[in-house]
Amino acid sequence: MRIVVTNCNTTQEMTEAIVRGARAAAGPGTTVTGLTPAWGPESAESWLDSYLSAASVLDTLRTYDGPPYDAVVMAGFGEHGREGVRELVDVPVVDITEAAAHLACLLGRRYGVVTTLQRSCGQIEDSLETAGVARNCAAIVGTGLSVLDLGDEERSETAFLAAAERACAAGAEVLVLGCAGMTGLQRVVGEKLGLPVVDGVAAAVKLAESLVGLGLTTSRVGGYAKPPPKRRVWGRPGRR
Amino acid sequence: MRIVVTNCNTTQEMTEAIVRGARAAAGPGTTVTGLTPAWGPESAESWLDSYLSAASVLDTLRTYDGPPYDAVVMAGFGEHGREGVRELVDVPVVDITEAAAHLACLLGRRYGVVTTLQRSCGQIEDSLETAGVARNCAAIVGTGLSVLDLGDEERSETAFLAAAERACAAGAEVLVLGCAGMTGLQRVVGEKLGLPVVDGVAAAVKLAESLVGLGLTTSRVGGYAKPPPKRRVWGRPGRR
Amino acid sequence: MRIVVTNCNTTQEMTEAIVRGARAAAGPGTTVTGLTPAWGPESAESWLDSYLSAASVLDTLRTYDGPPYDAVVMAGFGEHGREGVRELVDVPVVDITEAAAHLACLLGRRYGVVTTLQRSCGQIEDSLETAGVARNCAAIVGTGLSVLDLGDEERSETAFLAAAERACAAGAEVLVLGCAGMTGLQRVVGEKLGLPVVDGVAAAVKLAESLVGLGLTTSRVGGYAKPPPKRRVWGRPGRR
Amino acid sequence: MRIVVTNCNTTQEMTEAIVRGARAAAGPGTTVTGLTPAWGPESAESWLDSYLSAASVLDTLRTYDGPPYDAVVMAGFGEHGREGVRELVDVPVVDITEAAAHLACLLGRRYGVVTTLQRSCGQIEDSLETAGVARNCAAIVGTGLSVLDLGDEERSETAFLAAAERACAAGAEVLVLGCAGMTGLQRVVGEKLGLPVVDGVAAAVKLAESLVGLGLTTSRVGGYAKPPPKRRVWGRPGRR
Amino acid sequence: MRIVVTNCNTTQEMTEAIVRGARAAAGPGTTVTGLTPAWGPESAESWLDSYLSAASVLDTLRTYDGPPYDAVVMAGFGEHGREGVRELVDVPVVDITEAAAHLACLLGRRYGVVTTLQRSCGQIEDSLETAGVARNCAAIVGTGLSVLDLGDEERSETAFLAAAERACAAGAEVLVLGCAGMTGLQRVVGEKLGLPVVDGVAAAVKLAESLVGLGLTTSRVGGYAKPPPKRRVWGRPGRR
Amino acid sequence: MRIVVTNCNTTQEMTEAIVRGARAAAGPGTTVTGLTPAWGPESAESWLDSYLSAASVLDTLRTYDGPPYDAVVMAGFGEHGREGVRELVDVPVVDITEAAAHLACLLGRRYGVVTTLQRSCGQIEDSLETAGVARNCAAIVGTGLSVLDLGDEERSETAFLAAAERACAAGAEVLVLGCAGMTGLQRVVGEKLGLPVVDGVAAAVKLAESLVGLGLTTSRVGGYAKPPPKRRVWGRPGRR
């Protein structure tokens, strides 16, 4: 099967890192194709970025003309757009935010999320709430790192461990990497902390494979029916 | 004071109707300026439309170069984007969804929302929940009308009254017009139903005036800090 | 329009301070009339006081014989009675507790309340909950000051700032003055704290003006129908 | 032990009926003393009545000069005042609303309340919520009867059974009599319905006996500390 | 009346201590019979123990052949099984977890539970939640003591007081002994802490007496109907 | 990898049907081993059965001496025990109740469960709640069929479709088969209903494979630590 993984920003290197993480998680018969939006923010670190990202990811999938795919993984932690993609495509759609939470719920009574900037916590909170998996979330904690700071592995790890301690003090028994750019960190911090750490990209790949394997896709009854055909303009006419 | 009212779609006539509704509600010293996005959907009737709309409204405000304004009213019922606009501009921002609910809470123990298509109910539900005003919402009911059907006044009124009955049976004591395009309907259906009907556009104008009058604006502490400067592309480069 | 502002206690000076706060917030066409109950507690600082206050405020409005008014603002933060007043009068009724919370919700993701004695926090919590606006309340914090201590401005300010810090640590991005007697404090502490501070009296005046401006008043359907006529005695017969 | 049972209204006959119900439930060593407020409403059927009743019941207990008592049972279903009484007296206080719900929770997964007028449902809902026992309440249903209609036993029974059916359809497995004036009805309707029916007066007497028997009384730490001494006037000075 | 008190483990001494506590709480006409399961865990300190205990307690009551009894008290704090016992027997069933919480709700706005091992907190939380009394629970705190450590009174008391402080800091105004083995501790720690401390065994005895006294028992409508007859094997055939 | 699937009852045929369902869902490298408890109920249809089943499943796994396995799937819909199994074994544990809900959340905004007897709904509700996935559950509906009735395919299908309609009327966009014995029904009813139907057994197999694939297992921090060693007796000594 082919899974399309959409980066939520325009940074090609980030797409590549995400694809590496996705491939590491994918089963033998799974092909992973990464998509980088041609427009949008270079990294998503605000509500404004998140809405811009949602539109650009929708546009990317709407105009996709590669080989057919069996599922979409949306690789923006806490970012918007998943319901729109569910309307748009005919295959199952899994967002890494909800995916990590779903698996985390199976591994302990309460989980915590460790993310980048403190300002992202609110978006993640809303995303988990509407996905229906917030009940067992004990804490969402910021490390103070920006998405781009994540390149510095040592600093990331130190900041992650400090934030993880706060999440555990609040009751977390399992942790979730709260940013697609943290992919890969799960193993080392998991060992140091002595508890399971879930990476959303990996979780979403497995959930997408699961849904495809079971022949399940998004319900067209109710909220996620196909959007009615109408005139839509995707970006300012004539703009650079 | 000047209030900018943003339509969530590209249909100029709808902006005009909204502006009429806003002006009818505005106090004597208030000037209302309507903005129609240059891109986006011609009407917002799906999650996909809603995210597209959010980006286009943000772009519209980002590139606005008219006279200074004191507040923004976002006139898309149940549509996304308000948190992003709060980050972007320095003046208070009021979304008509939350505005209607805030005033409705003051008029009865439970309120109901009557909207257009059934498929919009989920978006409205999430919007009220994250705005913090869902607790006293007894029901969100669709009329089955599309946004464009609202032009037919008699049909709209009949459909509204039927849906209102279901909301009241679920405990609503106050009703909310669940679409900016319903502006104007509140008086006639209110009289027929014998209960208060709140129009979100009017409510948002009054709340915006209230905040401006009290010298209050969005907190920069926490979730709605200014978005960090970075490279962002608003629409596909080189596209029509 | 004329707004009647009811003090929740019998202390005339407090009524005057509240009226000053209300007038500072009121629009040009608004007349503010303060009412001091002829009976009740000299300040409301317990559940017992709150219920006594509720009855005395109801009696005050029931026997009011001044010029007609267009709205009632109830100026007891966290005090009981608002539903009874909604039944009693035919004009909109706004309680300062809910009013402050409604506006605070528009200014940040989470708000906090800073009040007088720790013992008042429970009443405020229940009041926000039943008003339907508790969801985004991050914390209700006592300063340890009694209502009468508020006369000492410096001490009040210091205590407020210390309590505000605790509210912010719990996630508040906006603050609410949790006592009518704090009216006036919002500007100075707002500046020191660098975030919006909402005064309930001012908020309630603006919301009352908004409802009157839109021709909206309490629903008579359901919970707030007129109380049935019957024999009621308002205070012990023959008592001093 | 002596239990004081406070009627929430001024109707002596209703006090007598309540006292009969309380005595029927009381253990051999328990003396029941009924108190009828000297002022307040003749029956409590609105929020206004409820707040008036709360003040008059507080005043009744405050000025009580009979023999010492060991507990207070407040016999107004859904009426206000219990927190104030908890502050005022040094003995345990049990309100019949919460008492019925506490016992009902022990008898089935979900309980329902059948009350008098539909308009009372909101007050009962809030009372159960703040008492902390609303979670397992499946429905609160009005019979359409006023408090005084309850004298007609046949009509009461018929109306109760019809309302009970609606509560059961909503999931109730146990029923609660939602008015002190219904005391006595529990046996006959319980048999006809084939499920347990809890009378709040009886439940409160047993809970009061339980607390007294265990030497437990209201905590003075936090919300229910003694009200601070201050000037309070209980009813309009010089009035009839 | 006769109340059967079931220990949740096989330790006879613990049954005796529980029976002593139950008898101290019981009214003059109440006989208390303790039952010790013939199989199960020697103390219940994990989910595994709790499920094993539930089955063994059910088996104990299923095969009971002593004198008839009027109620069952289940003396395992936070342990499973109460719904099954409600199905099995025809008399009222009260679990000490819910019993303590019900009484605690009557004594303050928020209560806290102080239990043995930290690992038990989750079970207690779930037990209170499904019993419908979690809403006013401010905190569940572990002392770090195992069930068997409770024999050392001085150490128990010290650990309890330290944990109680944390519960009070979280808002508890009333405390609950979170283990049947703590029975007896309530008086001494209550005095030292200056707030009411509820023992679940005593609370359950009083609630059981209350239900019996009112002629109430478990509803057979819905969730707790008699289990259908079928082949069931209670323990491995032929095992030691 | 090897997945052990535990039936919750002693009926060998049911284990076989479950194993068939599990194998149909399993990936190419997965071996499925079914376990039938040697004791317990022949089918689980009450709380009593559920607790008996929990103990017998724990005993089955505790005494298992077959080839090593990589994950456990617990195939009792709404039955107890999963937390105990998480403590007991070192591999990931997935219960079919939660598994179905997790996948259903990915396929629509709200899901519904269609189960056997009405009396099972309460257990399922509690199971979903504590698993943290109840928020988006719109309804749990009984078909009126017993577990053994499921053998009659036509009757099962008809009853399922009728119950499904009620779930959809309550807002369900996705359905969950609420009994392990329904495995296989998902395809035919899914087609007739035009919406996705999730089988818990299949879902649990895919989630177990996902966790194993990612190297994740239950956290030992907090609630699911290894049960402390102690004397435990698994069934009545010397009994048949």
PDB file of N, CA and C in Angstrom, chain A residues 141-187:
ATOM      1  N   VAL A 141       3.091  19.909  27.900  1.00  0.00           N
ATOM      2  CA  VAL A 141       4.167  20.740  28.437  1.00  0.00           C
ATOM      3  C   VAL A 141       5.079  21.216  27.308  1.00  0.00           C
ATOM      4  N   GLY A 142       5.432  22.479  27.328  1.00  0.00           N
ATOM      5  CA  GLY A 142       6.356  23.036  26.336  1.00  0.00           C
ATOM      6  C   GLY A 142       7.797  22.913  26.808  1.00  0.00           C
ATOM      7  N   THR A 143       8.699  22.702  25.839  1.00  0.00           N
ATOM      8  CA  THR A 143      10.133  22.644  26.158  1.00  0.00           C
ATOM      9  C   THR A 143      10.776  24.019  26.017  1.00  0.00           C
ATOM     10  N   GLY A 144      10.095  24.924  25.331  1.00  0.00           N
ATOM     11  CA  GLY A 144      10.683  26.227  25.043  1.00  0.00           C
ATOM     12  C   GLY A 144      11.509  26.235  23.772  1.00  0.00           C
ATOM     13  N   LEU A 145      11.647  25.087  23.130  1.00  0.00           N
ATOM     14  CA  LEU A 145      12.399  25.008  21.866  1.00  0.00           C
ATOM     15  C   LEU A 145      11.491  25.373  20.694  1.00  0.00           C
ATOM     16  N   SER A 146      12.052  26.072  19.710  1.00  0.00           N
ATOM     17  CA  SER A 146      11.302  26.278  18.473  1.00  0.00           C
ATOM     18  C   SER A 146      11.493  25.047  17.591  1.00  0.00           C
ATOM     19  N   VAL A 147      10.680  24.947  16.550  1.00  0.00           N
ATOM     20  CA  VAL A 147      10.787  23.805  15.650  1.00  0.00           C
ATOM     21  C   VAL A 147      12.208  23.691  15.095  1.00  0.00           C
ATOM     22  N   LEU A 148      12.799  24.839  14.789  1.00  0.00           N
ATOM     23  CA  LEU A 148      14.127  24.797  14.170  1.00  0.00           C
ATOM     24  C   LEU A 148      15.226  24.442  15.172  1.00  0.00           C
ATOM     25  N   ASP A 149      15.006  24.778  16.448  1.00  0.00           N
ATOM     26  CA  ASP A 149      15.977  24.402  17.490  1.00  0.00           C
ATOM     27  C   ASP A 149      16.148  22.891  17.574  1.00  0.00           C
ATOM     28  N   LEU A 150      15.171  22.151  17.082  1.00  0.00           N
ATOM     29  CA  LEU A 150      15.206  20.702  17.251  1.00  0.00           C
ATOM     30  C   LEU A 150      16.394  20.067  16.547  1.00  0.00           C
ATOM     31  N   GLY A 151      17.037  20.823  15.667  1.00  0.00           N
ATOM     32  CA  GLY A 151      18.221  20.308  14.996  1.00  0.00           C
ATOM     33  C   GLY A 151      19.351  19.994  15.983  1.00  0.00           C
ATOM     34  N   ASP A 152      19.421  20.757  17.054  1.00  0.00           N
ATOM     35  CA  ASP A 152      20.462  20.544  18.069  1.00  0.00           C
ATOM     36  C   ASP A 152      20.028  19.412  18.992  1.00  0.00           C
ATOM     37  N   GLU A 153      20.522  18.209  18.717  1.00  0.00           N
ATOM     38  CA  GLU A 153      20.013  17.019  19.390  1.00  0.00           C
ATOM     39  C   GLU A 153      20.217  17.019  20.897  1.00  0.00           C
ATOM     40  N   GLU A 154      21.414  17.449  21.304  1.00  0.00           N
ATOM     41  CA  GLU A 154      21.702  17.403  22.734  1.00  0.00           C
ATOM     42  C   GLU A 154      20.778  18.333  23.503  1.00  0.00           C
ATOM     43  N   ARG A 155      20.654  19.552  22.963  1.00  0.00           N
ATOM     44  CA  ARG A 155      19.792  20.537  23.613  1.00  0.00           C
ATOM     45  C   ARG A 155      18.336  20.048  23.630  1.00  0.00           C
ATOM     46  N   SER A 156      17.910  19.459  22.545  1.00  0.00           N
ATOM     47  CA  SER A 156      16.540  18.949  22.456  1.00  0.00           C
ATOM     48  C   SER A 156      16.303  17.904  23.521  1.00  0.00           C
ATOM     49  N   GLU A 157      17.268  17.003  23.633  1.00  0.00           N
ATOM     50  CA  GLU A 157      17.106  15.912  24.578  1.00  0.00           C
ATOM     51  C   GLU A 157      17.018  16.435  26.014  1.00  0.00           C
ATOM     52  N   THR A 158      17.914  17.346  26.349  1.00  0.00           N
ATOM     53  CA  THR A 158      17.906  17.915  27.699  1.00  0.00           C
ATOM     54  C   THR A 158      16.577  18.614  27.984  1.00  0.00           C
ATOM     55  N   ALA A 159      16.152  19.417  27.034  1.00  0.00           N
ATOM     56  CA  ALA A 159      14.900  20.151  27.237  1.00  0.00           C
ATOM     57  C   ALA A 159      13.719  19.190  27.327  1.00  0.00           C
ATOM     58  N   PHE A 160      13.769  18.146  26.511  1.00  0.00           N
ATOM     59  CA  PHE A 160      12.686  17.159  26.533  1.00  0.00           C
ATOM     60  C   PHE A 160      12.615  16.481  27.892  1.00  0.00           C
ATOM     61  N   LEU A 161      13.753  16.099  28.415  1.00  0.00           N
ATOM     62  CA  LEU A 161      13.755  15.376  29.691  1.00  0.00           C
ATOM     63  C   LEU A 161      13.230  16.259  30.828  1.00  0.00           C
ATOM     64  N   ALA A 162      13.589  17.528  30.788  1.00  0.00           N
ATOM     65  CA  ALA A 162      13.101  18.440  31.831  1.00  0.00           C
ATOM     66  C   ALA A 162      11.587  18.593  31.746  1.00  0.00           C
ATOM     67  N   ALA A 163      11.080  18.759  30.544  1.00  0.00           N
ATOM     68  CA  ALA A 163       9.634  18.907  30.371  1.00  0.00           C
ATOM     69  C   ALA A 163       8.918  17.613  30.722  1.00  0.00           C
ATOM     70  N   ALA A 164       9.544  16.489  30.375  1.00  0.00           N
ATOM     71  CA  ALA A 164       8.940  15.188  30.659  1.00  0.00           C
ATOM     72  C   ALA A 164       8.739  15.002  32.155  1.00  0.00           C
ATOM     73  N   GLU A 165       9.690  15.486  32.930  1.00  0.00           N
ATOM     74  CA  GLU A 165       9.564  15.376  34.378  1.00  0.00           C
ATOM     75  C   GLU A 165       8.305  16.080  34.877  1.00  0.00           C
ATOM     76  N   ARG A 166       8.041  17.240  34.298  1.00  0.00           N
ATOM     77  CA  ARG A 166       6.835  17.971  34.708  1.00  0.00           C
ATOM     78  C   ARG A 166       5.569  17.212  34.299  1.00  0.00           C
ATOM     79  N   ALA A 167       5.601  16.612  33.137  1.00  0.00           N
ATOM     80  CA  ALA A 167       4.438  15.834  32.691  1.00  0.00           C
ATOM     81  C   ALA A 167       4.204  14.646  33.627  1.00  0.00           C
ATOM     82  N   CYS A 168       5.280  13.990  34.019  1.00  0.00           N
ATOM     83  CA  CYS A 168       5.141  12.834  34.913  1.00  0.00           C
ATOM     84  C   CYS A 168       4.640  13.257  36.289  1.00  0.00           C
ATOM     85  N   ALA A 169       5.116  14.391  36.766  1.00  0.00           N
ATOM     86  CA  ALA A 169       4.632  14.895  38.055  1.00  0.00           C
ATOM     87  C   ALA A 169       3.137  15.151  38.004  1.00  0.00           C
ATOM     88  N   ALA A 170       2.640  15.474  36.819  1.00  0.00           N
ATOM     89  CA  ALA A 170       1.195  15.705  36.666  1.00  0.00           C
ATOM     90  C   ALA A 170       0.428  14.415  36.424  1.00  0.00           C
ATOM     91  N   GLY A 171       1.131  13.272  36.416  1.00  0.00           N
ATOM     92  CA  GLY A 171       0.420  12.000  36.325  1.00  0.00           C
ATOM     93  C   GLY A 171       0.652  11.203  35.062  1.00  0.00           C
ATOM     94  N   ALA A 172       1.422  11.733  34.120  1.00  0.00           N
ATOM     95  CA  ALA A 172       1.651  10.998  32.874  1.00  0.00           C
ATOM     96  C   ALA A 172       2.437   9.714  33.135  1.00  0.00           C
ATOM     97  N   GLU A 173       1.998   8.632  32.540  1.00  0.00           N
ATOM     98  CA  GLU A 173       2.687   7.348  32.629  1.00  0.00           C
ATOM     99  C   GLU A 173       3.296   6.976  31.274  1.00  0.00           C
ATOM    100  N   VAL A 174       2.879   7.690  30.263  1.00  0.00           N
ATOM    101  CA  VAL A 174       3.328   7.484  28.880  1.00  0.00           C
ATOM    102  C   VAL A 174       3.556   8.888  28.321  1.00  0.00           C
ATOM    103  N   LEU A 175       4.529   9.035  27.421  1.00  0.00           N
ATOM    104  CA  LEU A 175       4.747  10.347  26.823  1.00  0.00           C
ATOM    105  C   LEU A 175       4.527  10.307  25.320  1.00  0.00           C
ATOM    106  N   VAL A 176       4.201  11.477  24.788  1.00  0.00           N
ATOM    107  CA  VAL A 176       3.992  11.644  23.355  1.00  0.00           C
ATOM    108  C   VAL A 176       4.935  12.744  22.887  1.00  0.00           C
ATOM    109  N   LEU A 177       5.630  12.503  21.785  1.00  0.00           N
ATOM    110  CA  LEU A 177       6.457  13.544  21.163  1.00  0.00           C
ATOM    111  C   LEU A 177       5.521  14.554  20.516  1.00  0.00           C
ATOM    112  N   GLY A 178       5.527  15.791  20.982  1.00  0.00           N
ATOM    113  CA  GLY A 178       4.537  16.754  20.526  1.00  0.00           C
ATOM    114  C   GLY A 178       4.950  17.585  19.333  1.00  0.00           C
ATOM    115  N   CYS A 179       5.733  17.028  18.423  1.00  0.00           N
ATOM    116  CA  CYS A 179       6.148  17.749  17.221  1.00  0.00           C
ATOM    117  C   CYS A 179       6.694  16.731  16.232  1.00  0.00           C
ATOM    118  N   ALA A 180       6.279  16.871  14.978  1.00  0.00           N
ATOM    119  CA  ALA A 180       6.756  15.934  13.966  1.00  0.00           C
ATOM    120  C   ALA A 180       8.279  15.974  13.865  1.00  0.00           C
ATOM    121  N   GLY A 181       8.848  17.145  14.155  1.00  0.00           N
ATOM    122  CA  GLY A 181      10.294  17.295  14.055  1.00  0.00           C
ATOM    123  C   GLY A 181      11.058  16.561  15.150  1.00  0.00           C
ATOM    124  N   MET A 182      10.358  16.026  16.134  1.00  0.00           N
ATOM    125  CA  MET A 182      11.025  15.266  17.202  1.00  0.00           C
ATOM    126  C   MET A 182      11.191  13.793  16.840  1.00  0.00           C
ATOM    127  N   THR A 183      10.600  13.380  15.729  1.00  0.00           N
ATOM    128  CA  THR A 183      10.680  11.988  15.304  1.00  0.00           C
ATOM    129  C   THR A 183      12.109  11.455  15.433  1.00  0.00           C
ATOM    130  N   GLY A 184      12.261  10.344  16.070  1.00  0.00           N
ATOM    131  CA  GLY A 184      13.581   9.757  16.245  1.00  0.00           C
ATOM    132  C   GLY A 184      14.046   9.855  17.687  1.00  0.00           C
ATOM    133  N   LEU A 185      13.532  10.871  18.369  1.00  0.00           N
ATOM    134  CA  LEU A 185      13.911  11.114  19.759  1.00  0.00           C
ATOM    135  C   LEU A 185      13.320  10.064  20.710  1.00  0.00           C
ATOM    136  N   GLN A 186      12.267   9.369  20.259  1.00  0.00           N
ATOM    137  CA  GLN A 186      11.504   8.515  21.183  1.00  0.00           C
ATOM    138  C   GLN A 186      12.361   7.439  21.846  1.00  0.00           C
ATOM    139  N   ARG A 187      13.289   6.864  21.084  1.00  0.00           N
ATOM    140  CA  ARG A 187      14.033   5.733  21.626  1.00  0.00           C
ATOM    141  C   ARG A 187      14.953   6.181  22.769  1.00  0.00           C
TER     142      ARG A 187
END
